[in-house]
Coordinates of C-alpha atoms in Angstrom, one line a residue:
N1 CA 24.4 -286.8 -233.2
K2 CA 26.0 -283.5 -232.9
N3 CA 28.1 -282.3 -229.9
T4 CA 29.1 -278.7 -229.5
G5 CA 31.6 -277.3 -227.0
K6 CA 33.4 -274.1 -226.3
N7 CA 36.8 -273.5 -224.6
N8 CA 38.8 -270.3 -224.1
L9 CA 42.1 -270.1 -225.9
Y10 CA 44.6 -267.7 -224.4
L11 CA 46.8 -266.0 -227.0
S12 CA 50.2 -265.3 -225.5
D13 CA 52.2 -264.2 -228.5
V14 CA 51.7 -261.5 -231.2
G15 CA 51.7 -263.2 -234.6
E16 CA 50.9 -266.9 -235.2
N17 CA 49.3 -269.0 -232.5
E18 CA 48.3 -272.6 -233.1
A19 CA 45.4 -274.5 -231.6
T20 CA 44.6 -278.2 -232.0
I21 CA 41.0 -279.4 -231.8
T22 CA 40.6 -283.2 -231.3
V23 CA 37.3 -285.1 -231.8
K24 CA 36.8 -288.6 -230.7
S25 CA 33.7 -290.7 -231.8
E26 CA 31.9 -293.3 -229.7
D27 CA 33.7 -296.1 -231.5
G28 CA 37.1 -294.5 -230.8
E29 CA 37.7 -292.8 -234.1
V30 CA 39.8 -289.6 -233.6
S31 CA 40.0 -286.6 -235.9
S32 CA 42.2 -283.6 -235.3
Y33 CA 41.8 -280.0 -236.6
M34 CA 44.7 -277.5 -236.7
V35 CA 43.7 -273.8 -236.3
K36 CA 46.2 -271.1 -236.9
I37 CA 45.3 -267.8 -235.3
I38 CA 47.1 -264.6 -236.2
R39 CA 47.1 -262.2 -233.4
K40 CA 47.7 -258.6 -234.5
P41 CA 49.8 -256.4 -232.1
N42 CA 48.0 -253.8 -230.0
S43 CA 48.0 -250.4 -231.6
N44 CA 46.4 -248.5 -228.7
P45 CA 48.8 -245.8 -227.4
Y46 CA 46.4 -244.0 -225.1
L47 CA 46.8 -243.5 -221.4
K48 CA 43.9 -244.4 -219.1
S49 CA 44.9 -242.1 -216.3
I50 CA 47.8 -240.1 -214.7
T51 CA 48.4 -240.4 -211.0
L52 CA 50.3 -237.9 -208.9
S53 CA 51.8 -237.9 -205.4
A54 CA 51.1 -234.1 -205.1
G55 CA 48.8 -231.6 -206.8
S56 CA 46.2 -232.3 -209.4
L57 CA 45.9 -232.1 -213.2
S58 CA 44.5 -229.0 -214.8
P59 CA 42.4 -229.5 -216.9
S60 CA 41.0 -232.9 -215.7
F61 CA 42.5 -235.9 -217.5
T62 CA 41.1 -237.2 -220.8
K63 CA 43.0 -239.6 -222.9
E64 CA 43.0 -237.2 -225.9
G65 CA 44.2 -234.3 -223.8
Y66 CA 47.9 -234.0 -224.1
S67 CA 48.8 -230.9 -222.1
Y68 CA 48.4 -230.4 -218.3
T69 CA 49.5 -228.1 -215.6
I70 CA 50.1 -229.1 -212.0
N71 CA 50.6 -226.6 -209.2
V72 CA 52.4 -227.6 -206.0
D73 CA 53.5 -225.6 -202.9
S74 CA 57.0 -224.4 -202.1
E75 CA 57.7 -227.3 -199.7
T76 CA 57.0 -230.0 -202.4
H77 CA 60.6 -230.9 -203.4
S78 CA 59.7 -234.0 -205.6
I79 CA 56.7 -235.5 -207.3
N80 CA 55.9 -239.1 -208.4
I81 CA 54.1 -239.3 -211.7
T82 CA 52.6 -242.5 -213.2
G83 CA 50.9 -242.7 -216.5
I84 CA 48.7 -245.8 -216.8
P85 CA 48.0 -247.1 -220.3
E86 CA 44.7 -248.4 -221.5
A87 CA 46.3 -251.5 -222.9
N88 CA 48.7 -253.3 -220.6
T89 CA 51.0 -254.1 -223.6
T90 CA 51.6 -250.4 -224.2
S91 CA 54.9 -249.0 -222.6
V92 CA 55.2 -245.6 -221.0
S93 CA 58.4 -243.7 -220.6
G94 CA 58.8 -240.8 -218.2
N95 CA 57.1 -242.4 -215.2
G96 CA 58.8 -242.0 -211.8
T97 CA 59.9 -239.5 -209.1
K98 CA 61.0 -236.1 -210.4
S99 CA 63.0 -233.5 -208.4
L100 CA 61.5 -230.1 -208.6
V101 CA 63.0 -226.6 -208.7
T102 CA 61.1 -223.4 -208.0
G103 CA 59.1 -222.3 -211.0
S104 CA 58.4 -224.4 -214.1
N105 CA 59.3 -228.1 -214.4
T106 CA 58.4 -230.1 -217.5
V107 CA 57.8 -233.8 -217.7
S108 CA 56.9 -235.8 -220.8
L109 CA 55.0 -239.1 -220.7
V110 CA 55.6 -240.9 -224.0
T111 CA 53.6 -244.0 -224.9
L112 CA 54.5 -246.7 -227.4
A113 CA 51.9 -249.3 -228.4
E114 CA 52.7 -253.0 -228.9
D115 CA 52.9 -252.4 -232.7
G116 CA 56.0 -250.3 -232.2
I117 CA 54.5 -247.5 -234.3
S118 CA 51.5 -245.9 -232.5
T119 CA 52.6 -243.4 -229.9
K120 CA 51.3 -240.4 -227.9
T121 CA 53.1 -237.7 -225.8
Y122 CA 51.5 -236.2 -222.7
E123 CA 53.2 -233.0 -221.6
L124 CA 53.0 -232.0 -217.9
E125 CA 54.2 -228.7 -216.5
I126 CA 54.7 -228.7 -212.8
I127 CA 54.8 -225.2 -211.3
K128 CA 56.4 -225.1 -207.9
A129 CA 55.5 -222.0 -205.9
E130 CA 58.1 -219.7 -204.5
S131 CA 58.6 -219.9 -200.7
A132 CA 57.1 -217.2 -198.6
N133 CA 59.2 -218.1 -195.5
N134 CA 61.0 -214.9 -194.4
Y135 CA 61.8 -216.1 -190.8
L136 CA 65.1 -216.4 -189.1
K137 CA 66.0 -219.7 -187.4
N138 CA 68.5 -218.2 -185.0
L139 CA 70.2 -214.9 -184.3
V140 CA 73.3 -214.4 -182.2
L141 CA 75.2 -211.2 -181.4
K142 CA 78.8 -212.1 -180.7
E143 CA 79.5 -209.0 -178.5
G144 CA 76.5 -209.6 -176.1
A145 CA 73.5 -211.8 -175.6
I146 CA 70.3 -210.6 -177.1
S147 CA 67.2 -210.4 -174.9
P148 CA 64.7 -211.9 -174.8
K149 CA 66.0 -215.3 -175.9
F150 CA 65.6 -215.6 -179.7
N151 CA 62.2 -216.8 -181.0
K152 CA 61.5 -216.5 -184.7
E153 CA 58.1 -214.9 -183.9
T154 CA 59.7 -212.2 -181.8
L155 CA 60.9 -209.3 -183.9
E156 CA 62.5 -206.9 -181.3
Y157 CA 65.5 -207.5 -179.1
T158 CA 68.0 -205.6 -176.9
A159 CA 71.7 -206.2 -176.1
T160 CA 74.4 -204.5 -174.1
V161 CA 78.0 -204.5 -175.2
P162 CA 81.2 -203.1 -173.6
Y163 CA 82.9 -199.9 -174.7
S164 CA 85.7 -201.9 -176.4
K165 CA 83.2 -203.3 -179.0
D166 CA 82.4 -200.8 -181.7
I167 CA 81.3 -203.3 -184.4
A168 CA 78.3 -205.7 -184.2
H169 CA 79.0 -209.2 -185.5
F170 CA 75.8 -211.2 -186.0
I171 CA 75.5 -214.9 -186.7
V172 CA 72.4 -215.1 -188.8
T173 CA 70.7 -218.5 -189.5
L174 CA 67.9 -218.4 -192.0
D175 CA 64.8 -220.6 -191.5
D176 CA 64.7 -221.2 -195.2
E177 CA 67.9 -221.3 -197.2
R178 CA 66.1 -219.9 -200.2
S179 CA 65.6 -216.6 -198.5
S180 CA 68.3 -213.9 -198.0
Y181 CA 69.1 -211.2 -195.5
E182 CA 70.9 -207.9 -195.0
I183 CA 71.9 -206.0 -191.9
L184 CA 71.2 -202.3 -191.8
P185 CA 72.8 -199.8 -191.2
D186 CA 76.3 -201.0 -191.9
D187 CA 78.1 -198.7 -189.5
N188 CA 80.1 -198.8 -186.3
L189 CA 78.5 -198.7 -182.8
V190 CA 78.5 -195.4 -181.0
V191 CA 78.3 -195.0 -177.2
G192 CA 74.6 -195.3 -176.3
D193 CA 71.8 -196.9 -178.3
N194 CA 72.3 -198.3 -181.8
E195 CA 69.5 -199.8 -183.8
K196 CA 70.3 -202.7 -186.1
I197 CA 67.8 -204.1 -188.6
I198 CA 68.1 -207.7 -190.0
K199 CA 65.9 -207.6 -193.0
V200 CA 64.9 -211.1 -194.3
T201 CA 63.6 -211.4 -197.8
A202 CA 61.7 -214.6 -198.8
E203 CA 62.1 -216.2 -202.2
N204 CA 58.8 -214.6 -203.3
G205 CA 60.0 -211.2 -202.2
D206 CA 58.1 -210.9 -198.9
E207 CA 60.1 -209.1 -196.3
K208 CA 60.4 -209.3 -192.5
E209 CA 62.5 -207.1 -190.2
Y210 CA 64.1 -208.1 -186.9
K211 CA 65.3 -205.2 -184.8
V212 CA 68.1 -205.3 -182.2
T213 CA 68.8 -202.2 -180.1
I214 CA 72.4 -202.4 -179.0
T215 CA 73.5 -200.3 -176.0
R216 CA 77.3 -199.7 -176.1
L217 CA 78.5 -198.7 -172.7
D218 CA 81.0 -195.9 -172.2
E219 CA 84.5 -196.6 -171.1
E220 CA 84.0 -195.9 -167.4
T221 CA 80.9 -198.1 -167.0
S222 CA 82.6 -200.9 -168.9
K223 CA 85.2 -201.3 -166.2
N224 CA 85.2 -204.2 -163.7
T225 CA 83.2 -206.5 -166.0
R226 CA 86.0 -208.6 -167.5
L227 CA 86.8 -212.2 -166.8
L228 CA 90.3 -213.3 -165.8
E229 CA 89.7 -216.9 -166.6
L230 CA 87.0 -218.9 -168.5
Y231 CA 87.3 -222.7 -169.0
T232 CA 85.4 -225.9 -169.2
N233 CA 86.1 -229.5 -168.0
V234 CA 85.8 -231.0 -171.5
G235 CA 86.4 -229.8 -175.0
T236 CA 88.5 -227.0 -176.4
M237 CA 87.2 -223.5 -176.6
I238 CA 87.7 -221.8 -180.0
P239 CA 89.3 -219.3 -180.0
D240 CA 91.5 -219.4 -176.9
F241 CA 90.2 -217.4 -174.0
D242 CA 90.9 -213.7 -174.0
P243 CA 89.0 -211.2 -171.7
E244 CA 88.0 -209.2 -174.7
T245 CA 86.7 -212.2 -176.8
L246 CA 83.1 -212.7 -175.9
Y247 CA 82.0 -215.6 -178.1
Y248 CA 83.4 -219.2 -178.1
E249 CA 82.5 -222.5 -179.7
I250 CA 83.1 -226.1 -178.5
E251 CA 82.4 -229.3 -180.4
L252 CA 81.9 -232.5 -178.4
D253 CA 81.4 -236.2 -179.3
Y254 CA 77.9 -237.7 -178.7
S255 CA 79.3 -239.6 -175.7
V256 CA 79.8 -236.4 -173.8
Q257 CA 76.5 -235.7 -172.0
S258 CA 77.4 -232.7 -169.8
I259 CA 79.9 -229.9 -169.5
T260 CA 81.0 -227.8 -166.5
V261 CA 81.8 -224.1 -167.0
N262 CA 84.2 -222.3 -164.6
A263 CA 85.4 -218.7 -164.5
K264 CA 87.1 -216.0 -162.4
T265 CA 86.7 -212.3 -162.6
E266 CA 89.5 -209.7 -162.8
V267 CA 88.1 -207.9 -159.7
E268 CA 86.8 -209.8 -156.7
Y269 CA 83.7 -207.6 -156.1
S270 CA 82.2 -208.4 -159.5
S271 CA 79.7 -211.3 -159.7
I272 CA 79.3 -214.1 -162.2
T273 CA 76.2 -216.0 -163.3
G274 CA 76.0 -218.9 -165.7
L275 CA 78.7 -221.1 -164.1
G276 CA 78.1 -224.8 -163.3
T277 CA 77.3 -228.1 -165.0
Y278 CA 75.0 -228.2 -168.0
S279 CA 73.3 -231.3 -169.5
L280 CA 73.8 -231.4 -173.2
S281 CA 71.3 -232.1 -175.9
V282 CA 72.4 -233.3 -179.4
G283 CA 73.0 -230.3 -181.5
Q284 CA 73.5 -226.7 -180.3
N285 CA 73.6 -225.8 -176.6
D286 CA 73.9 -222.1 -175.7
I287 CA 75.6 -221.1 -172.5
L288 CA 75.7 -217.5 -171.2
V289 CA 78.2 -216.4 -168.6
R290 CA 77.4 -212.9 -167.4
V291 CA 79.7 -210.7 -165.3
T292 CA 78.1 -207.9 -163.3
S293 CA 80.1 -205.1 -161.7
S294 CA 79.3 -203.7 -158.3
E295 CA 77.8 -200.7 -160.2
G296 CA 75.4 -203.1 -162.0
N297 CA 77.1 -203.0 -165.4
T298 CA 77.3 -206.3 -167.3
R299 CA 79.4 -208.1 -169.9
D300 CA 78.3 -211.3 -171.6
Y301 CA 80.5 -214.2 -172.5
Q302 CA 78.7 -216.7 -174.8
I303 CA 79.7 -220.4 -175.3
V304 CA 78.0 -222.4 -178.0
V305 CA 78.5 -226.2 -177.4
T306 CA 77.7 -228.5 -180.2
R307 CA 77.1 -232.1 -179.3
K308 CA 77.5 -234.4 -182.3
K309 CA 74.9 -236.9 -183.3
N310 CA 75.3 -240.6 -182.3
T311 CA 77.2 -242.6 -185.0
D312 CA 77.4 -245.8 -183.0
A313 CA 75.1 -248.4 -184.7
R314 CA 76.3 -251.3 -182.6
L315 CA 74.3 -253.4 -180.0
S316 CA 75.3 -252.9 -176.4
Q317 CA 74.3 -256.5 -175.6
L318 CA 72.4 -259.5 -177.0
A319 CA 70.7 -262.0 -174.8
L320 CA 68.1 -264.8 -175.1
S321 CA 65.6 -265.8 -172.4
E322 CA 65.8 -269.6 -173.1
A323 CA 69.3 -270.1 -174.6
S324 CA 72.9 -269.0 -174.5
L325 CA 75.0 -267.6 -177.3
D326 CA 78.0 -269.4 -178.7
P327 CA 80.4 -267.6 -179.2
V328 CA 80.0 -265.0 -176.5
F329 CA 78.4 -261.8 -177.9
D330 CA 80.8 -259.1 -179.0
K331 CA 79.3 -255.7 -179.9
D332 CA 82.0 -255.0 -182.5
P333 CA 80.7 -256.4 -185.8
S334 CA 84.2 -256.8 -187.1
H335 CA 84.9 -259.4 -184.4
T336 CA 81.9 -261.5 -185.4
E337 CA 83.1 -262.0 -189.0
Q338 CA 85.3 -264.8 -188.0
H339 CA 82.0 -266.6 -187.1
D340 CA 80.3 -265.7 -190.4
N341 CA 78.2 -263.1 -188.4
Q342 CA 76.2 -266.0 -186.8
W343 CA 75.7 -267.3 -183.3
K344 CA 74.5 -270.7 -182.3
C345 CA 72.0 -270.9 -179.5
Q346 CA 72.2 -273.6 -176.9
G347 CA 69.1 -274.2 -174.7
Q348 CA 65.7 -275.7 -175.0
N349 CA 65.8 -275.2 -178.7
T350 CA 68.6 -274.9 -181.2
C351 CA 68.7 -271.9 -183.5
T352 CA 71.1 -270.2 -185.8

């Protein structure tokens, strides 16, 4: 009688693998056969595919195509590239997340087969487009508030400044740090209307112009618009108050949620708007205090209040519905270290 059988033998190692075949007859006679199997190392260095977190390969991937271009937009700051080999014993170097600069970025994926000899190199050129963002994020004229309130889509503004101010000082914040700006013309303010252009140039060369028409009052109409005092209930104004200084900054901790602004004019028949209490958002808060003379002439005092971000990562309380904490909860983590940062819960159940 003949019996046949088949079993799968998994080869785990390159080189020599041994397998023993045992045969047992009906009367109990046993014979063993030793088989030595020599497994050759894999020599396949090819990639099966290349995956990308952004963009696409050009031309389309083929395992014998070794040069590709990937185009990404200006807001793609990094890309994850993964080369997947046909044989899982083939290693690939060059995989991972790559930071991108504007223009050309080169990445090489180098494979090495299991035999340690067979290799392939796949070259990828990632081209990051130049930014076309030529917007401003914010625009401030220190000598007087611009009108209307700044919006990056609004390109024309007006402002009125007193006679004592013959130079315009702008605080320009770009919407994209890769763009640049210049202020034209670079000359002093004359009495009357003065046109200032803030020209923003995007990384790709596209330009956008914001126009501010500044009216400088004459000496007579600038009278009776000065403050005698300007102060707040919290924080320190920088610089110190001076009737001819029209722009101030205050930095406050996150815990400060409001600020009250008070002021007094030099002449009693001038009026003030913008005083009172303001709720503060995290970040920049703009406060405008405007003095108007009895003749209708104005002077603007601007206060920029920056409320810091919250840096408190502590719990305010910790309570359980069916248990009590032992020791009593303390929100300061440094105080819990003496208890190994653990609490024991006493109640219907016990927990740690």
